[in-house]
Short mmCIF file of C-alpha atoms in Angstrom, two decimals:
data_model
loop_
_atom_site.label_atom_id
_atom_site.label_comp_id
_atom_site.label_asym_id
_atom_site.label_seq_id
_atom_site.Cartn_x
_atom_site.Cartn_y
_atom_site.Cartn_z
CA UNK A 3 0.00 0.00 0.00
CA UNK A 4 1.46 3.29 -1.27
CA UNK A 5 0.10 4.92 1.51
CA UNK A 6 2.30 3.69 4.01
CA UNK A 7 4.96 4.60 2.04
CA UNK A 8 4.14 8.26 1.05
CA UNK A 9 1.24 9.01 4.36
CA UNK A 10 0.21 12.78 3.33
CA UNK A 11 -1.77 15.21 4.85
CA UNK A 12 -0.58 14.97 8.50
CA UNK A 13 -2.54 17.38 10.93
CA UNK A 14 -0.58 20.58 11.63
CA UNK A 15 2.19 20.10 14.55
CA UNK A 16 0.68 22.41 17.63
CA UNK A 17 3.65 22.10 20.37
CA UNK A 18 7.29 21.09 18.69
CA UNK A 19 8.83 22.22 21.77
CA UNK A 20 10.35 18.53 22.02
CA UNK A 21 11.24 18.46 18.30
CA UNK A 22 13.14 22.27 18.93
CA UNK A 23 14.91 21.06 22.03
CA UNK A 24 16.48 17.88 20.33
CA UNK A 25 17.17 20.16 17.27
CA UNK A 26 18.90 22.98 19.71
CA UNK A 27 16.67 25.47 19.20
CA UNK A 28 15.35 27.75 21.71
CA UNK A 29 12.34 26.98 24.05
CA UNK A 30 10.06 28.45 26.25
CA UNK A 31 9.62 25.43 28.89
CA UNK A 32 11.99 22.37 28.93
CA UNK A 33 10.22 19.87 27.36
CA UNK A 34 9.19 16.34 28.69
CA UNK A 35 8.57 12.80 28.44
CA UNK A 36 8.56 9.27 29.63
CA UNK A 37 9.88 6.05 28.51
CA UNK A 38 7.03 3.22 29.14
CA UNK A 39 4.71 6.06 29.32
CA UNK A 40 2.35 3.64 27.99
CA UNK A 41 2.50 1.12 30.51
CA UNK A 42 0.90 -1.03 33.08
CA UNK A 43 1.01 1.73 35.76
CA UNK A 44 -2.05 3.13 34.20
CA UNK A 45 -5.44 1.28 35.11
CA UNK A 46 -6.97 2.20 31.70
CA UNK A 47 -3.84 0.38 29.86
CA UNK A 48 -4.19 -2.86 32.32
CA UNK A 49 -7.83 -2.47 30.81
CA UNK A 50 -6.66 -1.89 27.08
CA UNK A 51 -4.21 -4.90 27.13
CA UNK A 52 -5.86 -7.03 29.60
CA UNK A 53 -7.62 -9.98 27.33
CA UNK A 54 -4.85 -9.46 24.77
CA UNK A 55 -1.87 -11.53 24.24
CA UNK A 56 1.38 -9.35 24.29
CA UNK A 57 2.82 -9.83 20.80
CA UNK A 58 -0.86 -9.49 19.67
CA UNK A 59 -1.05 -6.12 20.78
CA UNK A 60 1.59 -5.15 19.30
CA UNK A 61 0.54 -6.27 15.75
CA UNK A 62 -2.47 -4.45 16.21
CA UNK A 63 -2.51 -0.63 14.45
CA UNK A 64 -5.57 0.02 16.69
CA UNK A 65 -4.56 -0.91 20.11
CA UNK A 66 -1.06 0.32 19.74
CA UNK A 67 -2.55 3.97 18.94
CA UNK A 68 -4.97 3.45 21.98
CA UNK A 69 -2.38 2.69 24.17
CA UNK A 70 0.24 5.66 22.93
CA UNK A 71 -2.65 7.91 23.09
CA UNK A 72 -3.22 6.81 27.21
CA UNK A 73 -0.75 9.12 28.63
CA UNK A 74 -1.50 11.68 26.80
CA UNK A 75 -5.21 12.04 27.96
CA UNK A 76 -3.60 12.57 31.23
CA UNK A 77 -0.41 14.68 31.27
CA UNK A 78 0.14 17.56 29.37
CA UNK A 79 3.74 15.36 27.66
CA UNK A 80 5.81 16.85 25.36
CA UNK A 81 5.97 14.02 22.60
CA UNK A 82 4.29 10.19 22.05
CA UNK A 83 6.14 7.17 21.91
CA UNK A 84 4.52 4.50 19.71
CA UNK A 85 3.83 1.53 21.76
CA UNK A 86 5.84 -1.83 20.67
CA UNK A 87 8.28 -3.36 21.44
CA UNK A 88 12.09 -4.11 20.74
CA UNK A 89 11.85 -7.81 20.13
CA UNK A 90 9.98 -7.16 17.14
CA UNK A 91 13.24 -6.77 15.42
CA UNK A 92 14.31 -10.81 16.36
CA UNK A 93 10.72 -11.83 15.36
CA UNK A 94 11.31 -10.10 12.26
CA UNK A 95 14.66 -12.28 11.62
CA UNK A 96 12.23 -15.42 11.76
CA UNK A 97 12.62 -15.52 15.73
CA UNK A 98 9.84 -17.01 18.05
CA UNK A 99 9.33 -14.75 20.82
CA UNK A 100 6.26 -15.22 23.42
CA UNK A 101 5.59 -13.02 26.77
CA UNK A 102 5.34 -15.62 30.11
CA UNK A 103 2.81 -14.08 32.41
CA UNK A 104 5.87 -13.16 35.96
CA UNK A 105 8.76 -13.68 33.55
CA UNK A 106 8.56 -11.90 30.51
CA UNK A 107 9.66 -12.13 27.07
CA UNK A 108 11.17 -15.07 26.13
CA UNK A 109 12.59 -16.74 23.15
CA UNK A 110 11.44 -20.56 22.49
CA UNK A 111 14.66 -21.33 20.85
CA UNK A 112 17.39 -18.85 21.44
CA UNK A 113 20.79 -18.97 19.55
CA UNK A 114 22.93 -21.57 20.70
CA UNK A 115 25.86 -22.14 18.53
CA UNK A 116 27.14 -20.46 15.77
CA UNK A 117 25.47 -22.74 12.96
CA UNK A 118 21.80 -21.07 14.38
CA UNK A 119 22.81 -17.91 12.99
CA UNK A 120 22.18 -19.49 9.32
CA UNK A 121 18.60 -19.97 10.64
CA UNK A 122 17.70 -16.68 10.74
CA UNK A 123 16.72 -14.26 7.55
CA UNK A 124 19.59 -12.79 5.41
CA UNK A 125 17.28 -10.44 4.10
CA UNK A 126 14.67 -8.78 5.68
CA UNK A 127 11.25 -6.99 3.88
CA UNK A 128 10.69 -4.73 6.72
CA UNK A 129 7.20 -3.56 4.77
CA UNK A 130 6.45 -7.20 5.19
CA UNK A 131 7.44 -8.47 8.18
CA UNK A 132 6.93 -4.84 10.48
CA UNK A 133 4.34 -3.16 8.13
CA UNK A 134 1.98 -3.14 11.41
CA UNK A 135 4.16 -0.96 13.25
CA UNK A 136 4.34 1.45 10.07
CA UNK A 137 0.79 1.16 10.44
CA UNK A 138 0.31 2.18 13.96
CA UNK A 139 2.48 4.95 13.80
CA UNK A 140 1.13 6.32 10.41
CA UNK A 141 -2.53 5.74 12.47
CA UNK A 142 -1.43 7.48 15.55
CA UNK A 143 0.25 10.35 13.77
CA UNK A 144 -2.88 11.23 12.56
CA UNK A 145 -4.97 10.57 15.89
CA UNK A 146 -2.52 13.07 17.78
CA UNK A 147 -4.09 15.47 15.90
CA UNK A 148 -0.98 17.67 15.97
CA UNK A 149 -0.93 17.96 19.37
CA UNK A 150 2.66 16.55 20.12
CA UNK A 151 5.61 14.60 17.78
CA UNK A 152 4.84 10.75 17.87
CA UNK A 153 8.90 9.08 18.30
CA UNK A 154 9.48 5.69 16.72
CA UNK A 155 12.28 3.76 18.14
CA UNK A 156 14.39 0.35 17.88
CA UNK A 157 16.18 -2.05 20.00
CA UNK A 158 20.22 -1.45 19.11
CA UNK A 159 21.94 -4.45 17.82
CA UNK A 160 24.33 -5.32 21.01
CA UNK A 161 21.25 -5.23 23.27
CA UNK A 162 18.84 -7.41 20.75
CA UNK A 163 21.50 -9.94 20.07
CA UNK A 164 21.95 -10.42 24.15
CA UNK A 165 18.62 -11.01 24.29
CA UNK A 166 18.75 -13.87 20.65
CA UNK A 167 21.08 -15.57 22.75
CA UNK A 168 19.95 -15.46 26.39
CA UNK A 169 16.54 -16.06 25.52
CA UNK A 170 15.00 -13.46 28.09
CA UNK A 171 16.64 -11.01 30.13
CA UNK A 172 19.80 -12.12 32.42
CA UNK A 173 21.01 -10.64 35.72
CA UNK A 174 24.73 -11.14 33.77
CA UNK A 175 24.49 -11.61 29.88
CA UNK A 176 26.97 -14.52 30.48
CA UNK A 177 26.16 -16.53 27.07
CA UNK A 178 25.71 -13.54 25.25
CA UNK A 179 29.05 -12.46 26.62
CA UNK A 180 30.33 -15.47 25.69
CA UNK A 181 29.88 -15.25 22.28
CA UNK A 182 32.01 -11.83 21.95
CA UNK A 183 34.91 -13.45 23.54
CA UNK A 184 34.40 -17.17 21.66
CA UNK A 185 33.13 -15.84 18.35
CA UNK A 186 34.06 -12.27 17.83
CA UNK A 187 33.75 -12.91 13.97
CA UNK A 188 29.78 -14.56 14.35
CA UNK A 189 29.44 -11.89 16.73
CA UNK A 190 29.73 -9.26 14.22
CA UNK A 191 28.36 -10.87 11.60
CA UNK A 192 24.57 -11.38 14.16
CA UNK A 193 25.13 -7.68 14.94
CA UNK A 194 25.69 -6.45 11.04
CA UNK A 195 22.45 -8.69 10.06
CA UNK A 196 20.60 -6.65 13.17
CA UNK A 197 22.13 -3.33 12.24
CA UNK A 198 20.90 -3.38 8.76
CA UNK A 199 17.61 -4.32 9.53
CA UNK A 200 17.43 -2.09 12.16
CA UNK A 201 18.27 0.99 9.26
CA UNK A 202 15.44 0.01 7.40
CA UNK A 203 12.99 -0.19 10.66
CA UNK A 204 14.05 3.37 11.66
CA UNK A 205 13.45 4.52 7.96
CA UNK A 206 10.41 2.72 7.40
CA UNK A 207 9.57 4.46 10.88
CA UNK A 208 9.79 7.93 9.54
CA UNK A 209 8.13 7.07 6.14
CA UNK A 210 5.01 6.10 7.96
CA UNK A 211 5.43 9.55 10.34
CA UNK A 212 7.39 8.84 13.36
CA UNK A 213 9.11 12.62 13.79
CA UNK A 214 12.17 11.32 16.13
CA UNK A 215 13.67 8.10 16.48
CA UNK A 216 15.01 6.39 19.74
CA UNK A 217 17.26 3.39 19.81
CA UNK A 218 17.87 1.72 22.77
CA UNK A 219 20.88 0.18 23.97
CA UNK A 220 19.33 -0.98 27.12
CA UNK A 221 22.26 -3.72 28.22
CA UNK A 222 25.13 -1.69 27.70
CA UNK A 223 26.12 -1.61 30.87
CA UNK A 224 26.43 -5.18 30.76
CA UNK A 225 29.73 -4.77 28.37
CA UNK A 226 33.18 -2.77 29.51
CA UNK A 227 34.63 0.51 27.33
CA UNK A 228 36.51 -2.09 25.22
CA UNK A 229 33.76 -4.30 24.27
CA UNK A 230 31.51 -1.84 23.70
CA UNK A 231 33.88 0.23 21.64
CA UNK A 232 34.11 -3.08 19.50
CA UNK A 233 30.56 -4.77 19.16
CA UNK A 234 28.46 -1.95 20.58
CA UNK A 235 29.53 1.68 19.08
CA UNK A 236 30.21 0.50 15.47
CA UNK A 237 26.67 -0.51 14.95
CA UNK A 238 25.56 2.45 16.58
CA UNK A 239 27.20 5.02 14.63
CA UNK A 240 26.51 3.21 11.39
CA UNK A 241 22.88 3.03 11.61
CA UNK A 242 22.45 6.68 12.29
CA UNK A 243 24.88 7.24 9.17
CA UNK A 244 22.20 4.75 7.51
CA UNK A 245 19.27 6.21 8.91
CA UNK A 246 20.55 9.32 7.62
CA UNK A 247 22.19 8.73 3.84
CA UNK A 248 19.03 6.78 3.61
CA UNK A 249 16.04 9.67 4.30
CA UNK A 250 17.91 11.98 2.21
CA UNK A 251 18.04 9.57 -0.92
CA UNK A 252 13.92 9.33 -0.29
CA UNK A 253 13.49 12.06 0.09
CA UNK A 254 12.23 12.18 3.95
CA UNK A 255 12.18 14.38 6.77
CA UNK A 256 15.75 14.49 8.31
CA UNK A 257 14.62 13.77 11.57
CA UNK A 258 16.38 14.53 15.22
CA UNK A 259 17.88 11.03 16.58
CA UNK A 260 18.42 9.77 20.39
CA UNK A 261 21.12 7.40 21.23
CA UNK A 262 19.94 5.89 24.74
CA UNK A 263 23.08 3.29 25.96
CA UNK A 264 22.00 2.93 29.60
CA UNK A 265 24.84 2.50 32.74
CA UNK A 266 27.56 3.58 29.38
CA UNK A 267 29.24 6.60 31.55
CA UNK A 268 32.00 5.44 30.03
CA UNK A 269 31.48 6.49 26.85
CA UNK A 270 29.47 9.42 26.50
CA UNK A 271 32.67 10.90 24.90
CA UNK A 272 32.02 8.94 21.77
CA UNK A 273 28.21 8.95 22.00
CA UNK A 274 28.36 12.73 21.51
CA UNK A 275 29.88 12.02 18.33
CA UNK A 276 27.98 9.07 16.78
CA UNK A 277 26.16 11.32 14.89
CA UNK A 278 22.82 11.57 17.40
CA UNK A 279 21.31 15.03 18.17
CA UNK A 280 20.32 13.80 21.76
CA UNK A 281 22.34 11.77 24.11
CA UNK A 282 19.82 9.93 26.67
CA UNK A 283 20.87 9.32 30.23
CA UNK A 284 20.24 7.42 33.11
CA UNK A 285 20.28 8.05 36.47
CA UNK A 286 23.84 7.34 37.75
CA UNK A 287 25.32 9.93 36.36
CA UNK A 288 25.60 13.79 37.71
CA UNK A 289 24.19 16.17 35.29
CA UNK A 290 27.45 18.42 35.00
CA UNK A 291 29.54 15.79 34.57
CA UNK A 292 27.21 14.57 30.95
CA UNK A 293 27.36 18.21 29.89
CA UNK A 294 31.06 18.61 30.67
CA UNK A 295 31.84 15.24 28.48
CA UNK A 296 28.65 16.06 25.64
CA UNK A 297 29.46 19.46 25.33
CA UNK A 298 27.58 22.20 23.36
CA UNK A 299 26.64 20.76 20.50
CA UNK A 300 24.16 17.69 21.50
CA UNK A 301 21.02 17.73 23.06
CA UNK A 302 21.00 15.77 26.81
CA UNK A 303 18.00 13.63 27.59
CA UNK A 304 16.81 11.99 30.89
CA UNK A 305 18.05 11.22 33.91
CA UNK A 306 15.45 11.63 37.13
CA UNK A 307 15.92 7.93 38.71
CA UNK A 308 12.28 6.50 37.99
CA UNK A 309 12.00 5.47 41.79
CA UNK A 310 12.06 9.49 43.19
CA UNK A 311 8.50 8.87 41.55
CA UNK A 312 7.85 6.79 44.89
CA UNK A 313 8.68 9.80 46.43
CA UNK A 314 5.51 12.48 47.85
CA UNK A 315 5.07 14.68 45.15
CA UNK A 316 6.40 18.27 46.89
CA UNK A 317 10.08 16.00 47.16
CA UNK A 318 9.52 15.19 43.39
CA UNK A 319 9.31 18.72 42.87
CA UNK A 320 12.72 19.42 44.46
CA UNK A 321 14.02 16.94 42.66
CA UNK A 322 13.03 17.84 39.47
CA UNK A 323 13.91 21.49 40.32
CA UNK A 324 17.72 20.61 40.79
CA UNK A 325 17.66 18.25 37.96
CA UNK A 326 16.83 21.56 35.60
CA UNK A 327 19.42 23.29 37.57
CA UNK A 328 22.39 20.82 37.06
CA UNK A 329 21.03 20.17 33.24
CA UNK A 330 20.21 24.10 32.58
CA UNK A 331 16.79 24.37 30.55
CA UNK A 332 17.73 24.56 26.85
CA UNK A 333 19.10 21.92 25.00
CA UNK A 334 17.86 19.53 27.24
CA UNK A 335 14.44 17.12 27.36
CA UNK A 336 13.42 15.96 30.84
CA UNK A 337 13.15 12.48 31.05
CA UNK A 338 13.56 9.52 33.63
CA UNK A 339 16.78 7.65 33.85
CA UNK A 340 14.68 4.40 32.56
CA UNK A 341 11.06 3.65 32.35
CA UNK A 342 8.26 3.74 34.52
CA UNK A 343 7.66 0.97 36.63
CA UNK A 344 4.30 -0.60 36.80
CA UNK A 345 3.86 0.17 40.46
CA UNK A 346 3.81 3.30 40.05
CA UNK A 347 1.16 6.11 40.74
CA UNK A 348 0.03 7.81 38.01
CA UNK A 349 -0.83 11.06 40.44
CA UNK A 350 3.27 11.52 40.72
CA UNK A 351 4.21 10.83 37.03
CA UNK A 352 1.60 14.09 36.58
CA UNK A 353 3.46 15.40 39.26
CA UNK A 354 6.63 15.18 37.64
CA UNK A 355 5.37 16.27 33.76
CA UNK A 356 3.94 19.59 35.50
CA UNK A 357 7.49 20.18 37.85
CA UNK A 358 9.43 20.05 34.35
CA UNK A 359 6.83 22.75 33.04
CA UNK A 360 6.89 25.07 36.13
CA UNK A 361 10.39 24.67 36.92
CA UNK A 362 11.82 25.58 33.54
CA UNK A 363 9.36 28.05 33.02
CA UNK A 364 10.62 30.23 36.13
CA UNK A 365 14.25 29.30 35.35
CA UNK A 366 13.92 30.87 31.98
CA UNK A 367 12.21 33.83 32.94
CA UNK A 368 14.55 34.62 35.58
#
């Protein structure tokens, strides 16, 4: 469908204050938003989700707008995050990935040896096998009604091929590990396959509307400066190089890019230059210290810890106030170190969306 390819007609953008910040533009009030905003600490997405198979979900345009949509009804956020999920990319390489109710997603027959890498697809029709998340986006670009930029994002390749060969998540990465030190050369040959999908994804992504693109590296922290520097940062910087070279030739929005490697302190030096216009941070970091290693010229993203949401809401305040302080207001989206957790109250995430506001909003008048 042509459509899907070429989506016109997009309702005007009201609020690009998110889109302005990542580009380093000027703004009014620091913008803001959360990752798993759309998530099982809201009652109405329990309610959404709650006869619905995981994976299902995902595949479904509808319920994937419904659910982006959620948070929005609520807080007064600065952009939308299309709900899916990162493991779409594996089940896109022929994977089988199911979600087990207390232990989540987990792979029926994760990569074992070497040899399993020949099972999975050389060459992936992203329009084929991840046309449903073009779908939802292009769907929920035009059900925001302008009111905020909807972000696509994808898993990066180091953290997608820990979970191919783990089968689930891992308090260690050990076999995943294992691989980098027993087959370096498979190794990059798994995270090449994933990188080149992943380029298409992000592309497809902004074909069907998505206005900024996230990709996660959610397990770097599992890896050391030297490891990542050879199986993590490679792939990174050559998809947004992809990514990039690729819009232009179809002639597509050039659209800002976030780079999110969580616990990677250690190399925020060569994020800055990886050719993202936002570096995304987590919480163990001081915000000085980012800007001193970003510098000037990149956008900073993050880092309140998600559990000073526990906190009463007059302490989130405080916290959120010295956050803006140590970050400064421009060039700079407010976000949580990592996602919301689904224990969470829903009361202080509105708590913290309206500190951002307030707090900025003084900052920059005085």
């Amino acid at each position: 469908c042509s459509c899907i390819h070429s989506p016109k007609g997009f309702p005007k953008l009201k609020n690009d204050t998110f889109l302005r910040a990542a580009r380093g533009e000027e703004t009014e009030h620091t913008p803001v938003w959360c990752m798993r905003q759309a998530g099982r600490y809201l009652p109405e997405f329990r309610e959404t989700r709650a006869a619905q198979d995981f994976f299902a979900t995902c595949r479904s345009p509808k319920l994937c707008c419904e659910l982006t949509l959620q948070p929005l009804r609520r807080f007064p956020l600065d952009a939308a995050i299309i709900f899916s999920d990162i493991l779409v990319v594996p089940q896109a390489l022929g994977m089988e990935v199911v979600m087990v109710p207390g232990k989540g997603p987990t792979f029926t027959e994760p990569l074992k040896e070497v040899e399993d890498l020949l099972k999975l697809r050389q060459k992936v029709d992203v329009t084929a096998e991840l046309g449903y998340v073009f779908q939802a986006i292009t769907l929920t670009r035009h059900s925001l009604e302008g009111r905020v930029p909807l972000i696509g994002f994808s898993g990066a390749p180091w953290t997608l091929m820990s979970y191919m060969i783990e089968g689930g998540g891992s308090t260690t990465m050990s076999k995943a590990k294992s691989w980098l030190y027993r087959h370096p050369e498979a190794s990059h040959r798994l995270l090449r396959l994933l990188a080149d999908v992943i380029a298409d994804y992000l592309v497809g992504q902004v074909a069907a509307g998505a206005q900024a693109l996230q990709l996660f590296e959610s397990h770097a922290g599992h890896l050391g400066p030297e490891q990542f520097q050879d199986f993590a940062l490679p792939y990174i910087r050559d998809i947004a190089q992809a990514v990039k070279s690729k819009l232009k030739e179809e002639a597509l929005p050039l659209v800002p890019m976030i780079i999110f490697a969580k616990d990677a302190h250690y190399a925020l030096r060569d994020l800055a230059h990886a050719g993202y216009e936002v570096v995304g941070l987590d919480w163990t970091i001081r915000p000085q210290e980012a800007r001193a290693q970003i510098g000037k010229d990149v956008t900073l993203q993050g880092n309140l810890d998600p559990c000073a949401l526990y906190a009463p809401k007059e302490k989130i305040g405080e916290l959120v106030k010295k956050m803006l302080e140590g970050f400064g207001t421009q060039r700079y989206i407010a976000n949580l170190g990592h996602g919301l957790y689904p224990d969470m109250n829903p009361e202080h995430v509105g708590a913290f969306v309206e500190a951002v506001h307030a707090h900025s909003r003084h900052i920059n008048k005085h």
